[in-house]
DNA sequence: CTGAAAGCGCTTACAG
DNA sequence: CTGAAAGCGCTTACAG
């Protein structure tokens, strides 16, 4: 079924059918109804490619790239964005990137190709690290772009991007400081991975700098790699506690990992919040219902997601550029610390 | 930049550029390299709409509709599918449906329109209930379709679809029977919603039938609505336990809700697995790390997702139809029961 | 190995 | 209010 067939069946020209299709006002009422009836009866849907080809870049595609959608944290942000876009006239094209190990430059080039192929008007990028992308490559991005929770080149006017996120370094520092102020000296640190090059890296820098400022020696043996995985974190924490009975507190860079750690503490016969202070980061909804509930720093992730997509649409529609938003984290004192 | 510009710059005809673009072998090596260089230099990307228009239905689009992506259970299945498709030559087009309240027929029509607009070769549908869709409408689906965890019209050859899922009725029956065999008579039942028309409805039927067969009176007051939400389930469970101190066991239709319930049991000063038996459903990774860990029936959701997408691609490539797969649930005995 | 030309299914001035 | 015609940027027989 194409527009020509509908036109023939209705006994009109194809322009008229097109006008009906696009809700143009200048069509005779009866003609319109006749055409609509035939469209309905034959379940006709216009060919999108043909429309877009003609309309050229008049599509309204927004892209979203998620690095690490297996992290529930990002998954939730994606849902917020997808729901928001669903209520607009934009179409969201989703690109889940799981190639963490790939060369950054190569990765950036495939990002460019994604934008070009889909003729995106704008893009939201979740996660990742584009700290060291050459400026000329960066500025080849042919559409509006908003990075959420991404590590970016230190801002200079030469780099053209917008972003929404938190101050990861400062948050990490504050989190660790909370334990230090309570007098802890032997503190386990849960990170995703030594090779983590995303925001976790900044948080970790905050941890170690806080230790330094409080004259507590940083001990590599107290590092627990959790890979954002319950089981893995559970096993690593169990082993760390077994080998280092001095440890009196745990500083975890993500709630997902804290849940595995909490169980490890329990299985060592200890109680978090009493025998061991566990302080976490992210503020997932579940922490409040864990036993004991987990003290954490809430990243306003829904707010970041929402600001991000709203900002992107504003950038697209106004032509403005270069807008940076920093959100505050919120301390949430519960039972584990 | 269009193909014509590249051709001009390279001093060749557009057909040659097209041949280079599509990796045709019959191009002179030097010509090819010259053209590639220019394409590279100018960051040229062919216009997808134009290609697709010409190729007509030679795109390889697969669609996925997720009803209720806010349920982590489905979110994870989607990720499995998205990752799998990413490794093929198919493009995945995602459609998150949050209009639970909409008229089924209307919903089905917009499903048809999605398929037609995107010219989908195949579709994976997660969740929902299409039990009562008229046959003639159903058979208007112009592509291969695989339903995962969906309620469907009782199978007859007249309905053309494939599916992967579990036997929800039987699983629900078995789950409740486990509590009944342990001698429980006053059993709280956690469901998402009285109006739930998805698979939860079938599970619930299993629950009540089991009660009947064991001559235990069904008590509507023991029903707890949880809306797949920790907080909501927590509050409802707390209230139910407060009002009905007779209750000795809880049968929950989903792990996400069990986590809220677990905390409610704890806050009543009770211990799940000792004072109250809590048995759950789904088998999310987290249950093993809760305190106490949650006894549950594992739905092989990654397996269902994987079988589903593999099946769909097979259907597309072989032309076969009408394939139903039922997976077994696996009982996982942990501490809460 | 290469190029000119037709045509994919739409939209939109333009002329009536 | 309506229709014939041009053209969006590609691909692919066809002819050389």
XYZ file of C-alpha atoms (C1' of nucleotides) in Angstrom:
706
model
C 0.000 0.000 0.000
C 1.384 3.335 -0.992
C -0.015 6.801 -1.237
C -0.754 6.281 -4.916
C -2.983 3.304 -4.184
C -4.938 5.229 -1.603
C -5.318 8.126 -4.024
C -6.628 5.822 -6.720
C -9.114 4.132 -4.404
C -10.356 7.496 -3.201
C -10.433 8.962 -6.681
C -8.213 11.896 -5.749
C -4.666 13.004 -6.416
C -1.787 11.968 -4.240
C -1.276 15.520 -3.029
C -4.720 15.422 -1.481
C -3.974 12.199 0.328
C -0.755 13.700 1.578
C -2.642 16.721 2.825
C -5.082 14.543 4.703
C -2.217 12.543 6.153
C -0.546 15.658 7.430
C -3.683 17.254 8.765
C -3.613 20.222 6.453
C -6.703 22.363 6.861
C -7.329 23.111 3.221
C -9.104 19.880 2.306
C -12.793 19.530 1.652
C -14.476 17.878 4.607
C -16.089 15.079 2.621
C -12.939 14.387 0.636
C -10.987 14.158 3.861
C -13.432 11.709 5.386
C -13.479 9.524 2.302
C -9.694 9.385 2.241
C -9.455 8.722 5.970
C -11.925 5.881 5.650
C -9.835 4.206 2.969
C -6.633 4.702 4.940
C -8.279 3.168 7.981
C -9.779 0.268 6.039
C -6.484 -0.668 4.476
C -4.374 -0.061 7.538
C -2.179 2.198 5.474
C 0.912 3.677 7.132
C 3.083 6.126 5.205
C 6.626 5.097 4.421
C 8.818 6.788 6.973
C 11.957 6.691 4.855
C 10.265 8.484 2.011
C 8.919 11.140 4.341
C 12.249 11.692 6.005
C 14.110 11.776 2.741
C 11.847 14.524 1.518
C 11.786 16.364 4.817
C 15.549 16.013 4.909
C 16.684 16.819 8.417
C 13.233 17.576 9.609
C 13.080 14.456 11.687
C 13.073 14.888 15.419
C 15.442 12.190 16.537
C 17.130 12.341 19.887
C 19.748 9.751 20.693
C 20.771 8.306 24.008
C 23.963 6.412 24.615
C 24.273 4.528 27.883
C 27.644 3.239 28.955
C 26.962 0.501 31.430
C 23.221 -0.015 31.322
C 23.815 -3.115 33.431
C 24.174 -0.690 36.264
C 20.671 -0.228 37.621
C 21.592 3.353 38.383
C 21.900 4.256 34.710
C 19.059 1.972 33.742
C 16.752 4.048 35.892
C 17.994 7.304 34.425
C 17.362 5.923 30.973
C 13.793 5.067 31.922
C 13.161 8.594 33.167
C 14.468 9.988 29.908
C 12.599 7.512 27.745
C 9.357 8.303 29.546
C 9.900 12.028 29.184
C 10.708 11.852 25.484
C 7.670 9.624 24.965
C 5.520 12.594 25.907
C 7.140 14.899 23.355
C 7.200 14.785 19.594
C 10.776 13.582 19.555
C 11.753 9.998 18.842
C 14.337 8.435 21.126
C 16.967 6.196 19.577
C 18.710 4.088 22.172
C 22.287 2.889 21.933
C 23.578 0.628 24.680
C 27.317 0.666 24.767
C 28.948 -2.251 26.530
C 32.380 -1.939 24.974
C 34.114 -0.571 28.047
C 37.502 -1.719 26.961
C 37.540 -0.098 23.568
C 39.902 2.672 22.561
C 38.391 6.040 23.509
C 39.075 7.611 20.138
C 37.499 4.724 18.282
C 34.565 4.928 20.611
C 34.178 8.616 19.942
C 34.259 8.051 16.208
C 31.481 5.512 16.407
C 29.551 8.051 18.452
C 29.935 10.538 15.606
C 28.806 7.944 13.119
C 25.749 7.134 15.253
C 24.781 10.804 15.275
C 25.237 11.145 11.543
C 23.510 7.956 10.496
C 20.449 8.642 12.596
C 20.570 12.355 11.777
C 20.189 13.171 15.444
C 19.113 16.613 16.564
C 20.545 15.967 19.974
C 22.148 13.362 22.150
C 22.178 12.465 25.833
C 25.271 10.585 26.920
C 25.246 8.635 30.188
C 28.452 7.666 31.904
C 31.849 7.111 30.417
C 35.004 9.130 30.261
C 35.883 11.525 27.483
C 38.525 13.389 29.449
C 41.238 13.083 26.877
C 39.451 13.459 23.551
C 41.284 15.860 21.215
C 39.500 19.140 20.826
C 39.150 19.034 17.055
C 37.470 15.641 17.246
C 35.193 16.799 20.035
C 34.007 19.771 18.085
C 32.989 17.606 15.172
C 29.866 16.642 17.086
C 27.229 17.923 14.656
C 24.361 18.187 17.138
C 23.523 19.347 20.618
C 24.946 17.094 23.282
C 24.368 16.776 27.011
C 26.580 14.512 29.098
C 25.238 13.039 32.301
C 27.650 11.672 34.896
C 30.478 11.702 32.394
C 34.096 12.679 32.902
C 34.831 15.467 30.444
C 37.771 17.586 29.279
C 38.351 20.377 31.773
C 35.966 23.008 30.626
C 37.240 25.697 28.365
C 35.172 27.665 25.911
C 36.903 25.767 23.160
C 34.980 22.621 24.016
C 31.367 22.762 23.071
C 29.137 20.623 25.245
C 26.623 20.776 28.062
C 26.445 18.563 31.100
C 24.544 17.677 34.229
C 26.113 15.833 37.131
C 27.447 16.026 40.630
C 30.833 16.966 41.976
C 32.211 13.463 42.303
C 35.515 14.419 43.837
C 33.956 16.552 46.524
C 31.248 13.989 47.252
C 33.849 11.257 47.654
C 35.885 13.466 49.931
C 32.865 14.286 52.090
C 31.805 10.656 52.288
C 35.195 9.510 53.538
C 35.496 12.483 55.846
C 32.325 11.412 57.606
C 34.015 8.173 58.643
C 37.247 9.912 59.555
C 35.447 12.379 61.770
C 33.899 9.434 63.592
C 37.454 8.366 64.337
C 37.821 5.405 62.024
C 41.371 4.566 61.032
C 41.080 1.246 59.245
C 38.619 1.685 56.447
C 37.753 -0.741 53.673
C 37.038 0.958 50.359
C 34.700 -0.610 47.824
C 35.284 0.483 44.259
C 34.057 -1.063 41.050
C 37.407 -1.798 39.530
C 40.985 -0.557 39.652
C 40.672 0.214 35.976
C 37.472 2.208 36.432
C 37.860 5.323 34.368
C 34.403 6.789 34.956
C 33.101 8.918 37.773
C 34.210 6.279 40.303
C 37.772 7.358 39.619
C 36.998 10.875 40.815
C 35.213 9.620 43.888
C 38.203 7.449 44.684
C 40.511 10.435 44.420
C 38.278 12.132 46.989
C 38.615 9.132 49.298
C 42.386 9.049 49.213
C 42.771 12.808 49.529
C 40.553 12.782 52.618
C 42.690 10.031 54.144
C 45.791 12.046 53.413
C 44.394 15.213 54.998
C 43.504 13.296 58.127
C 46.947 11.702 58.222
C 45.566 8.216 57.787
C 47.800 6.025 55.732
C 46.134 4.687 52.609
C 46.341 0.909 52.551
C 45.896 -0.809 49.221
C 44.984 -4.075 50.923
C 41.780 -2.500 52.156
C 40.526 -1.925 48.637
C 37.646 -4.163 47.620
C 36.797 -4.531 43.948
C 33.090 -5.136 43.500
C 32.388 -4.766 39.760
C 28.901 -3.499 40.562
C 27.984 -7.093 41.298
C 26.398 -8.420 44.500
C 28.093 -11.791 44.464
C 31.504 -10.475 43.580
C 31.372 -7.742 46.205
C 30.095 -10.206 48.772
C 33.034 -12.557 48.217
C 35.648 -9.836 48.102
C 34.326 -8.141 51.223
C 34.177 -11.424 53.097
C 37.783 -12.109 52.228
C 38.941 -8.607 53.064
C 37.265 -8.702 56.476
C 38.711 -12.126 57.132
C 42.237 -10.972 56.352
C 42.028 -7.583 58.029
C 40.204 -7.781 61.320
C 41.370 -4.252 62.107
C 38.823 -2.809 59.726
C 36.080 -0.918 61.543
C 34.390 0.823 58.659
C 33.616 0.436 54.975
C 33.303 3.240 52.478
C 31.442 2.029 49.384
C 31.219 3.902 46.126
C 27.863 2.429 45.138
C 24.741 1.057 46.844
C 24.556 -1.978 44.585
C 27.895 -3.112 45.922
C 26.999 -2.155 49.488
C 24.220 -4.725 49.460
C 26.713 -7.517 48.854
C 29.007 -6.048 51.487
C 26.181 -5.815 54.014
C 25.580 -9.516 53.710
C 29.288 -10.232 54.035
C 29.398 -8.234 57.271
C 26.399 -10.211 58.492
C 27.980 -13.530 57.565
C 31.102 -12.591 59.515
C 28.803 -12.461 62.523
C 28.999 -8.674 62.655
C 26.299 -6.035 62.501
C 26.661 -3.033 60.273
C 26.083 0.176 62.184
C 27.282 -1.435 65.404
C 30.430 -3.455 64.795
C 31.226 -1.975 61.440
C 30.167 1.345 59.982
C 29.110 1.062 56.361
C 28.597 4.247 54.393
C 27.485 4.155 50.806
C 26.842 6.227 47.731
C 24.014 6.626 45.160
C 20.781 6.566 47.139
C 18.917 3.765 45.416
C 15.358 3.317 46.708
C 16.172 -0.062 48.162
C 18.677 1.100 50.802
C 15.895 2.195 53.112
C 14.512 -1.353 53.227
C 17.719 -3.287 53.707
C 18.336 -4.791 57.136
C 19.997 -2.767 58.493
C 19.136 0.127 56.205
C 22.142 1.667 54.498
C 23.430 5.152 55.245
C 24.199 6.744 51.898
C 24.740 9.881 49.869
C 21.864 10.351 47.490
C 22.721 11.313 43.962
C 19.584 12.956 42.594
C 19.593 10.673 39.578
C 16.004 11.233 38.460
C 16.592 14.958 38.716
C 19.829 14.678 36.748
C 18.107 12.639 34.067
C 15.185 15.017 33.873
C 17.318 18.163 33.831
C 19.471 16.531 31.192
C 16.717 15.772 28.744
C 14.927 19.054 29.390
C 18.162 20.924 28.848
C 18.854 19.050 25.624
C 15.452 19.882 24.193
C 15.929 23.509 25.203
C 19.321 23.582 23.493
C 17.802 22.118 20.339
C 14.939 24.557 20.283
C 16.779 27.722 21.238
C 20.187 27.104 19.696
C 21.939 27.970 22.951
C 25.049 26.015 23.936
C 27.505 25.300 26.706
C 25.413 24.888 29.787
C 26.783 23.138 32.869
C 24.628 22.060 35.794
C 25.990 20.669 39.054
C 23.498 19.017 41.393
C 24.019 18.551 45.113
C 24.168 15.160 46.749
C 22.013 14.670 49.838
C 23.217 12.856 52.921
C 20.801 10.190 54.074
C 21.517 8.878 57.562
C 20.075 5.444 58.156
C 21.162 2.487 60.250
C 24.401 1.142 58.797
C 26.497 4.094 59.946
C 27.575 16.129 1.997
C 25.877 13.743 -0.344
C 27.041 11.009 -2.603
C 27.145 13.427 -5.527
C 29.640 15.689 -3.731
C 31.905 12.789 -2.944
C 31.716 11.632 -6.549
C 32.651 15.075 -7.793
C 35.582 15.402 -5.424
C 36.858 11.976 -6.414
C 36.251 12.579 -10.075
C 34.074 9.486 -10.469
C 30.412 8.734 -11.015
C 28.007 8.302 -8.138
C 27.553 4.619 -8.923
C 31.198 4.068 -8.169
C 30.945 5.816 -4.844
C 27.913 3.719 -4.032
C 29.839 0.580 -4.904
C 32.683 1.577 -2.620
C 30.206 2.398 0.132
C 28.618 -1.010 -0.144
C 31.873 -2.908 -0.421
C 31.260 -4.225 -3.897
C 34.269 -6.117 -5.203
C 34.244 -4.801 -8.762
C 35.973 -1.491 -8.124
C 39.517 -0.636 -9.118
C 41.747 -0.703 -6.090
C 43.124 2.795 -6.543
C 39.717 4.256 -7.276
C 38.360 2.659 -4.150
C 41.138 4.042 -2.009
C 40.775 7.524 -3.419
C 37.049 7.481 -2.754
C 37.482 6.090 0.760
C 39.999 8.792 1.552
C 37.571 11.505 0.562
C 34.726 9.903 2.481
C 36.934 9.697 5.542
C 38.228 13.244 5.191
C 34.783 14.693 4.946
C 33.186 12.454 7.552
C 30.569 11.517 5.021
C 27.759 9.244 6.186
C 25.151 8.076 3.658
C 21.587 9.167 4.154
C 19.782 6.283 5.786
C 16.346 7.324 4.624
C 17.416 7.390 1.015
C 19.011 3.958 1.294
C 16.006 2.441 2.989
C 13.603 4.001 0.541
C 15.485 2.434 -2.294
C 16.041 -0.872 -0.533
C 12.398 -0.830 0.387
C 11.892 -3.418 3.092
C 15.475 -4.501 3.099
C 16.113 -2.944 6.464
C 16.709 -5.262 9.362
C 14.692 -3.649 12.087
C 13.560 -5.586 15.082
C 11.232 -3.928 17.542
C 10.810 -4.467 21.231
C 7.835 -3.322 23.239
C 8.142 -3.425 27.007
C 5.052 -3.044 29.116
C 6.243 -1.961 32.494
C 9.949 -1.286 32.089
C 9.821 0.223 35.552
C 9.811 -3.329 36.730
C 13.467 -4.273 37.069
C 12.519 -7.779 35.988
C 11.575 -6.640 32.496
C 14.332 -4.058 32.410
C 16.859 -6.842 32.766
C 15.268 -8.920 30.028
C 15.390 -5.905 27.765
C 19.092 -5.498 28.439
C 19.769 -9.114 27.553
C 17.890 -8.677 24.304
C 19.492 -5.359 23.480
C 22.937 -6.808 24.050
C 22.196 -9.825 21.892
C 20.796 -7.781 19.022
C 23.811 -5.471 19.248
C 25.962 -8.385 18.152
C 23.847 -9.098 15.059
C 23.183 -7.035 11.975
C 19.710 -6.176 13.146
C 18.783 -2.799 14.569
C 16.680 -2.771 17.705
C 13.940 -0.189 18.006
C 12.715 0.186 21.539
C 9.223 1.156 22.543
C 8.478 1.599 26.235
C 4.805 1.340 26.901
C 3.634 2.864 30.138
C -0.010 3.239 29.231
C -1.284 0.388 31.361
C -4.739 1.770 31.590
C -5.413 2.140 27.922
C -8.014 0.187 26.017
C -6.549 -3.128 24.813
C -7.833 -2.756 21.289
C -6.464 0.748 20.972
C -3.182 -0.498 22.332
C -3.066 -3.281 19.807
C -3.736 -0.859 16.993
C -0.855 1.340 18.025
C 1.264 -1.811 18.114
C 0.330 -2.448 14.484
C 1.152 1.100 13.575
C 4.541 0.831 15.297
C 5.352 -2.266 13.252
C 4.270 -0.639 10.019
C 5.945 2.707 10.542
C 9.265 1.176 11.443
C 8.843 -1.570 8.834
C 9.775 -4.146 11.429
C 10.858 -7.596 10.384
C 10.044 -8.896 13.810
C 8.924 -7.887 17.259
C 9.518 -9.024 20.811
C 6.726 -8.137 23.196
C 7.363 -8.172 26.939
C 4.532 -8.389 29.403
C 0.963 -7.300 28.993
C -2.251 -9.102 28.299
C -3.684 -9.738 24.858
C -6.049 -12.485 25.967
C -9.124 -11.032 24.389
C -7.919 -9.528 21.134
C -10.204 -10.456 18.212
C -8.642 -12.972 15.882
C -8.897 -10.884 12.728
C -7.078 -8.022 14.389
C -4.434 -10.344 15.769
C -3.700 -11.806 12.391
C -3.077 -8.385 10.917
C 0.351 -8.421 12.529
C 2.512 -8.114 9.404
C 5.732 -9.504 10.891
C 7.067 -12.257 13.064
C 6.188 -11.788 16.707
C 7.379 -13.426 19.904
C 5.627 -12.685 23.178
C 7.534 -13.025 26.430
C 5.626 -13.314 29.687
C 2.426 -12.191 28.032
C -1.095 -13.463 28.519
C -2.337 -14.598 25.128
C -5.508 -15.946 23.515
C -5.812 -19.659 24.218
C -3.720 -21.179 21.505
C -5.439 -22.380 18.407
C -3.880 -22.652 14.994
C -5.968 -19.687 13.991
C -3.814 -17.357 16.037
C -0.417 -16.814 14.602
C 2.234 -16.010 17.190
C 5.153 -17.479 19.058
C 5.916 -17.182 22.727
C 8.337 -17.955 25.518
C 7.335 -17.967 29.142
C 6.572 -20.024 32.177
C 3.380 -21.675 33.348
C 2.245 -18.932 35.661
C -0.825 -20.684 36.946
C 1.052 -23.841 37.853
C 3.943 -21.901 39.375
C 1.553 -19.906 41.523
C -0.197 -23.069 42.618
C 3.092 -24.744 43.527
C 4.294 -21.713 45.417
C 1.199 -21.540 47.588
C 1.124 -25.300 48.016
C 4.580 -25.140 49.572
C 3.212 -22.997 52.380
C 0.076 -25.105 52.745
C 2.103 -28.293 53.044
C 4.034 -26.669 55.854
C 0.699 -26.298 57.603
C 0.089 -22.575 57.248
C -3.538 -21.507 57.402
C -3.374 -17.733 57.586
C -1.402 -16.534 54.626
C -0.866 -12.991 53.430
C -0.745 -12.678 49.656
C 1.235 -9.914 47.978
C 0.052 -9.007 44.511
C 0.847 -5.964 42.436
C -2.663 -4.696 42.062
C -6.230 -5.945 42.084
C -6.513 -4.676 38.545
C -3.363 -6.486 37.398
C -4.217 -8.112 34.114
C -0.782 -9.506 33.307
C 0.849 -12.734 34.354
C 0.271 -11.851 38.029
C -3.404 -12.574 37.439
C -2.609 -16.168 36.495
C -0.329 -16.612 39.459
C -3.052 -15.300 41.706
C -5.493 -17.818 40.276
C -2.958 -20.506 41.196
C -2.811 -19.170 44.743
C -6.553 -19.207 45.307
C -7.030 -22.599 43.684
C -4.369 -24.086 45.926
C -6.123 -22.628 48.974
C -9.395 -24.127 47.792
C -7.895 -27.569 47.251
C -6.462 -27.506 50.745
C -9.774 -26.355 52.181
C -8.347 -23.108 53.419
C -10.763 -20.259 53.174
C -9.563 -17.408 51.002
C -9.591 -14.176 52.942
C -9.597 -10.965 50.987
C -8.293 -9.033 53.985
C -5.007 -10.875 53.686
C -4.332 -9.481 50.262
C -1.553 -6.913 50.124
C -1.265 -4.642 47.116
C 2.352 -3.719 46.477
C 2.455 -2.064 43.046
C 5.959 -3.407 42.514
C 7.137 -0.688 44.876
C 9.252 -1.155 48.007
C 7.719 1.652 49.993
C 4.159 0.853 49.082
C 4.574 -2.844 49.827
C 6.327 -2.026 53.083
C 3.462 0.125 54.292
C 0.734 -2.244 53.171
C 2.444 -5.254 54.721
C 3.023 -3.437 57.967
C -0.638 -2.542 58.158
C -1.797 -6.010 57.228
C 0.386 -7.644 59.868
C -0.806 -5.136 62.438
C -4.457 -5.871 61.708
C -4.139 -9.618 61.327
C -1.813 -11.085 63.907
C -2.990 -14.567 62.922
C -0.906 -14.428 59.760
C 2.007 -16.871 59.876
C 3.159 -16.760 56.274
C 3.360 -14.483 53.275
C 3.169 -15.557 49.667
C 4.588 -12.825 47.413
C 4.226 -12.720 43.669
C 7.439 -10.793 43.093
C 10.838 -10.368 44.746
C 10.807 -6.602 44.418
C 7.756 -6.490 46.647
C 9.170 -9.121 49.008
C 12.006 -6.791 49.893
C 9.571 -4.215 51.210
C 7.653 -6.945 53.012
C 10.814 -8.337 54.589
C 11.534 -5.009 56.178
C 7.940 -4.727 57.391
C 8.244 -8.123 59.088
C 11.482 -6.935 60.671
C 9.907 -3.699 61.865
C 7.090 -5.649 63.501
C 9.838 -7.213 65.590
C 9.497 -10.528 63.778
C 12.025 -12.556 61.823
C 11.191 -13.966 58.437
C 11.926 -17.680 58.292
C 11.300 -18.032 62.030
C 8.191 -16.147 63.057
C 6.820 -15.685 59.596
C 7.499 -17.705 56.467
C 7.994 -15.545 53.417
C 8.064 -17.202 50.020
C 8.609 -15.208 46.900
C 8.684 -15.326 43.132
C 11.063 -14.198 40.341
C 14.558 -15.040 41.521
C 16.249 -11.666 41.252
C 19.968 -11.804 42.013
C 19.534 -9.727 45.124
C 17.418 -12.200 47.125
C 20.476 -14.225 48.068
C 22.021 -11.198 49.796
C 19.013 -9.937 51.701
C 18.985 -10.480 55.466
C 17.486 -12.989 55.794
C 17.860 -14.213 52.243
C 14.555 -14.761 50.459
C 13.251 -18.185 49.459
C 11.917 -17.839 45.954
C 10.932 -19.462 42.706
C 13.386 -18.489 40.011
C 11.949 -17.510 36.683
C 14.757 -18.056 34.194
C 14.367 -14.531 32.870
C 17.694 -14.253 31.063
C 16.993 -17.592 29.434
C 13.504 -16.499 28.446
C 14.864 -13.275 26.978
C 17.601 -15.063 25.102
C 15.368 -17.831 23.777
C 12.882 -15.187 22.765
C 15.242 -13.120 20.660
C 16.971 -16.169 19.197
C 13.614 -17.625 18.299
C 12.500 -14.384 16.679
C 15.567 -14.194 14.496
C 15.117 -17.826 13.524
C 11.502 -17.172 12.596
C 12.533 -14.210 10.478
C 15.254 -16.110 8.690
C 13.463 -19.409 8.138
C 9.894 -18.223 7.699
C 8.639 -20.751 10.250
C 5.803 -19.752 12.593
C 3.881 -20.692 15.677
C 6.437 -21.841 18.161
C 5.674 -22.010 21.880
C 8.307 -22.508 24.547
C 7.549 -23.086 28.223
C 10.456 -22.779 30.647
C 10.544 -24.344 34.087
C 10.797 -22.318 37.258
C 13.424 -23.405 39.755
C 12.790 -23.522 43.472
C 15.470 -21.750 45.453
C 15.330 -22.485 49.171
C 16.986 -19.804 51.239
C 16.364 -18.433 54.717
C 13.020 -16.657 54.689
C 11.000 -19.883 54.454
C 35.914 -1.651 -14.060
C 32.714 2.553 -14.782
C 28.762 6.053 -15.583
C 24.029 7.800 -16.995
C 19.488 7.049 -15.836
C 15.365 5.181 -13.677
C 12.865 4.866 -9.672
C 11.978 3.949 -4.385
C 7.368 6.813 -1.826
C 6.769 10.702 -0.144
C 6.047 16.469 0.262
C 5.330 20.854 -1.496
C 5.520 24.902 -4.297
C 2.922 26.063 -8.385
C -0.953 26.649 -11.246
C -5.501 26.341 -11.611
C -10.076 23.112 -2.563
C -7.283 20.077 -5.935
C -3.734 17.742 -9.150
C 0.576 17.203 -12.061
C 5.262 17.472 -11.500
C 9.796 18.144 -9.452
C 12.989 16.424 -6.379
C 14.818 14.491 -1.640
C 19.676 10.939 -1.825
C 20.372 6.787 -2.572
C 20.868 1.679 -5.385
C 21.023 -1.098 -9.271
C 20.163 -3.096 -13.702
C 21.956 -1.769 -18.166
C 25.225 -0.571 -21.532
C 29.670 0.141 -22.482
